[in-house]
Structure formats: C-alpha cells, structure tokens
Amino acid sequence: GQQLNQSPQSMFIQEGEDVSMNCTSSSIFNTWLWYKQDPGEGPVLLIALYKAGELTSNGRLTAQFGITRKDSFLNISASIPSDVGIYFCAPRRVTGANNLFFGTGTRLTVIP
Amino acid sequence: NAGVTQTPKFQVLKTGQSMTLQCAQDMNHEYMSWYRQDPGMGLRLIHYSVGAGITDQGEVPNGYNVSRSTTEDFPLRLLSAAPSQTSVYFCASSYSQGEAFFGQGTRLTVV
C-alpha cells in the first residue's frame, strides 16, 4: 500500500504565528491537494498543486509540490483563530484510477 | 447547485442490520468515491466509480457494496453492519484529474 507520512500530528500555536506542515511518501504522485476539515464538516479544498516544483499561494496559505514528486508542504502565515481544524494532504497517484490518498492529518489549535 | 449531498447525516444501527448511505452530486462529475474516517487514520477509500456502470474497490472494501446506475448517484450499502463499521463516511466527486468535492458526511454508529 501507499506510505504517506504527514507531520506534525498536532500543533498548538499562538495567534499571529506562522505554521508549517508537510507530507512525505516513498511513492511518486502527479497531484498534491491540501484540504481543511472543520468539526462536523467534510474536507474543503485549500490548494491544488499539479507540477513538480510548483509553489502556489491562496491568501495566507502557501503550498509547494516537491521537486521529487514525493512530498509537499503547506505554510500558514499569521494564523488566526478560524484556522483551527484538521489539515490533510491528499496526493493523487500517477497511474490507475487516479485515486486520492489522504495523510493522517495535522490538527491545528490556535490560541488567541 | 448543491454540490455533494449525503443522507442521512446520522444513523444508529444494530449489529447485523443493513442500510444504504445515499450520495448525490449535481456537478456532472464522472468520478465518485466513498471514504471512511476514523480517529487518527485520515480518510480511507472504500469504493470508487469512474463513471456510470463502473465501480471498483478501494483500500477497505470489505462489508460494503456500491453501484452506479446514474452519473449523479453513488449509494453505499452496508450488508450486515458490524461495530467495526462505526465511523464517519464521506462521499466525494470530481472530474478525473480535478479536485474532489466532499459531502458533509454520515456519522454511523453500530451497536
């Protein structure tokens, strides 16, 4: 099966701090997606990355598709209380049915 | 445009009962999938479909059946519920290479 490691598992930060999380794998992927899940809701897409080396921003969020196609990171700058939630990386594999695989998630708590 | 709609939102079953979780999308996506989410394990793929009439197994298919008679609907059937199937179930749809859109989930408890 796919080995997908997401870290850290959880983070407690002060409002205003920057956050960084990443996913690594032994497999190659052709797409990396980052999702956020609020309590009681389904995951919502934050950023999509389609090319190795691609760096993409969405407001205070920045994500990069690793050059080896085996990893990706997500940064959040100047965190605010509504950033609280679980963040998932979800790469899509190169061949087959293009299924998404999900990391185990990073649970972010922002302390006002 | 409702996106992905899942019903019911909550369900309690007794061991051995069967039921169907409903999923419908109105975005004309050809690709639909079912995931289960358990604490500390992320989302795991149960079954998926790349188009009407085509389904295949994901990572954890045992105990579940699916069918895809229309582009819009992708129901998930639990044949004989077990406590190990207590979980939160998410349906998602996408174009084959695009971003997946998720429903709000069905919280299932099997007692």
XYZ file of C-alpha atoms in Angstrom:
223
model
C 0.000 0.000 0.000
C 0.895 3.657 -0.153
C 3.092 5.059 2.607
C 2.127 8.643 3.300
C 3.562 10.414 6.328
C 2.075 13.710 7.480
C 3.642 15.753 10.242
C 3.223 17.089 12.756
C 0.175 15.250 14.078
C -0.900 18.276 16.089
C 0.174 21.831 16.718
C -0.693 24.386 19.378
C 0.280 27.899 18.356
C -0.354 31.466 19.382
C -2.484 33.660 17.171
C -0.247 35.508 14.723
C 2.375 32.779 14.477
C 3.282 31.021 11.244
C 2.581 27.315 10.762
C 4.291 24.713 8.636
C 3.259 21.131 7.958
C 4.375 18.570 5.406
C 3.733 15.228 3.804
C 6.276 12.766 2.502
C 5.946 9.498 0.670
C 8.045 6.799 -0.909
C 5.779 6.941 -3.978
C 5.569 9.437 -6.807
C 2.396 11.468 -7.295
C 1.241 13.760 -10.081
C -1.010 15.978 -7.974
C -0.920 17.197 -4.399
C -4.058 18.620 -2.828
C -4.379 20.198 0.584
C -7.697 20.096 2.443
C -9.003 21.570 5.672
C -11.697 19.932 7.758
C -13.737 21.861 10.302
C -15.508 19.928 13.092
C -18.579 18.111 11.820
C -17.895 19.006 8.198
C -16.384 17.375 5.141
C -12.909 18.338 3.907
C -12.714 21.518 1.861
C -10.027 22.101 -0.745
C -7.438 24.774 0.087
C -4.765 24.468 -2.584
C -4.117 22.213 -5.584
C -0.627 21.564 -6.992
C -0.128 19.937 -10.406
C 3.556 20.327 -11.286
C 6.741 19.285 -9.531
C 8.354 22.351 -8.005
C 5.136 24.366 -8.188
C 4.682 26.951 -5.454
C 1.127 28.235 -5.029
C -0.455 30.722 -2.661
C -4.032 31.229 -1.566
C -4.213 34.227 0.753
C -2.166 33.409 3.841
C -1.622 29.839 2.657
C 1.354 28.721 0.593
C 1.996 25.193 -0.615
C 4.710 23.580 -2.689
C 4.879 20.390 -4.740
C 8.262 18.816 -4.044
C 10.683 18.514 -6.947
C 10.979 14.748 -6.413
C 7.128 14.461 -6.600
C 7.233 12.573 -3.306
C 6.497 15.398 -0.898
C 4.646 18.642 -0.294
C 4.406 21.290 2.393
C 1.758 23.768 3.494
C 2.530 27.015 5.287
C 0.025 29.284 7.005
C 1.211 32.776 7.834
C -0.081 34.995 10.628
C -2.502 32.415 11.998
C -5.959 33.450 13.192
C -8.495 31.592 15.351
C -10.544 30.410 12.360
C -7.509 28.466 11.101
C -8.352 25.864 13.735
C -9.123 22.488 12.198
C -7.530 19.400 10.707
C -5.376 19.796 7.605
C -4.892 16.891 5.224
C -2.560 16.363 2.339
C -4.130 14.294 -0.424
C -1.874 13.297 -3.293
C -3.180 11.666 -6.426
C -1.164 8.820 -7.858
C 0.291 8.723 -11.328
C -1.367 5.634 -12.750
C -4.526 3.643 -12.328
C -7.784 5.205 -11.287
C -6.234 8.437 -10.032
C -7.469 7.860 -6.523
C -6.687 10.341 -3.792
C -4.736 9.139 -0.769
C -5.039 11.011 2.484
C -2.479 11.734 5.137
C -3.457 11.214 8.767
C -3.935 14.933 9.239
C -2.432 17.782 11.245
C -4.727 19.059 13.990
C -4.145 22.794 14.445
C -5.149 24.704 17.563
C -4.732 28.476 17.593
C -4.605 30.133 20.996
C -5.973 33.683 20.911
C -26.049 23.989 -7.242
C -25.993 21.802 -4.128
C -22.633 20.089 -4.740
C -22.388 16.713 -2.998
C -25.326 15.749 -0.805
C -25.205 12.876 1.664
C -28.097 11.379 3.596
C -28.663 10.614 6.371
C -26.375 12.803 8.487
C -26.622 10.480 11.496
C -27.567 6.819 11.828
C -27.543 4.205 14.566
C -27.738 0.557 13.527
C -27.857 -2.700 15.394
C -25.287 -5.348 14.558
C -26.456 -7.363 11.585
C -28.764 -4.720 10.146
C -28.303 -3.473 6.610
C -28.685 0.018 5.263
C -27.800 2.292 2.361
C -25.976 5.581 2.625
C -27.050 7.921 -0.132
C -24.809 10.252 -2.125
C -25.816 12.555 -4.948
C -23.897 15.190 -6.895
C -25.141 17.785 -9.366
C -21.818 18.798 -10.924
C -21.842 16.152 -13.694
C -18.630 14.655 -12.302
C -17.749 11.251 -13.687
C -15.666 10.214 -10.702
C -17.254 9.437 -7.325
C -15.872 7.762 -4.240
C -16.639 6.747 -0.678
C -14.254 7.198 2.246
C -14.445 6.359 5.901
C -12.769 8.475 8.541
C -11.649 7.019 11.840
C -9.759 8.866 14.583
C -6.061 9.242 13.816
C -6.320 7.428 10.473
C -7.252 10.084 7.962
C -9.674 9.127 5.209
C -9.530 5.668 3.695
C -11.018 4.798 0.330
C -13.790 2.190 0.395
C -15.083 2.054 -3.188
C -14.975 4.321 -6.194
C -16.530 4.748 -9.608
C -15.064 6.288 -12.737
C -18.429 6.535 -14.457
C -21.950 5.166 -14.608
C -21.905 1.379 -14.580
C -18.254 1.154 -13.456
C -17.190 0.568 -9.859
C -14.067 -0.746 -8.189
C -12.685 -1.489 -4.755
C -10.570 0.855 -2.741
C -8.397 0.252 0.286
C -11.061 -1.046 2.712
C -13.971 -2.538 0.694
C -14.978 -5.495 2.872
C -18.535 -5.320 4.168
C -19.629 -2.683 1.671
C -21.243 -2.722 -1.764
C -21.741 0.051 -4.284
C -23.471 0.591 -7.587
C -23.503 3.453 -10.066
C -26.608 3.365 -12.253
C -26.544 7.117 -12.961
C -23.869 9.799 -13.102
C -25.483 11.634 -10.191
C -25.911 8.893 -7.584
C -23.470 6.582 -5.829
C -25.079 4.737 -2.892
C -23.034 2.753 -0.371
C -24.626 -0.368 1.091
C -23.704 -1.994 4.366
C -24.733 -5.616 4.020
C -24.607 -6.701 7.673
C -23.456 -3.922 9.972
C -20.681 -4.617 12.472
C -19.351 -2.433 15.313
C -16.084 -2.079 13.354
C -18.060 -0.097 10.777
C -18.773 2.659 13.261
C -17.211 5.628 11.526
C -17.841 8.837 9.646
C -18.477 8.239 5.951
C -17.740 10.788 3.261
C -18.754 10.772 -0.357
C -16.738 12.774 -2.874
C -16.967 13.609 -6.563
C -14.583 15.083 -9.113
C -13.563 15.218 -12.709
C -10.954 12.508 -13.131
C -7.939 14.761 -12.727
C -9.516 17.510 -10.714
C -10.132 18.437 -7.141
C -12.503 16.251 -5.144
C -15.550 17.864 -3.536
C -16.861 16.248 -0.373
C -20.258 15.902 1.204
C -20.849 16.760 4.853
C -20.583 13.176 5.992
C -22.737 10.481 7.585
C -21.992 9.615 11.182
C -22.743 5.928 11.674
C -22.806 4.082 14.966
C -23.243 0.305 15.063
C -24.232 -1.096 18.442
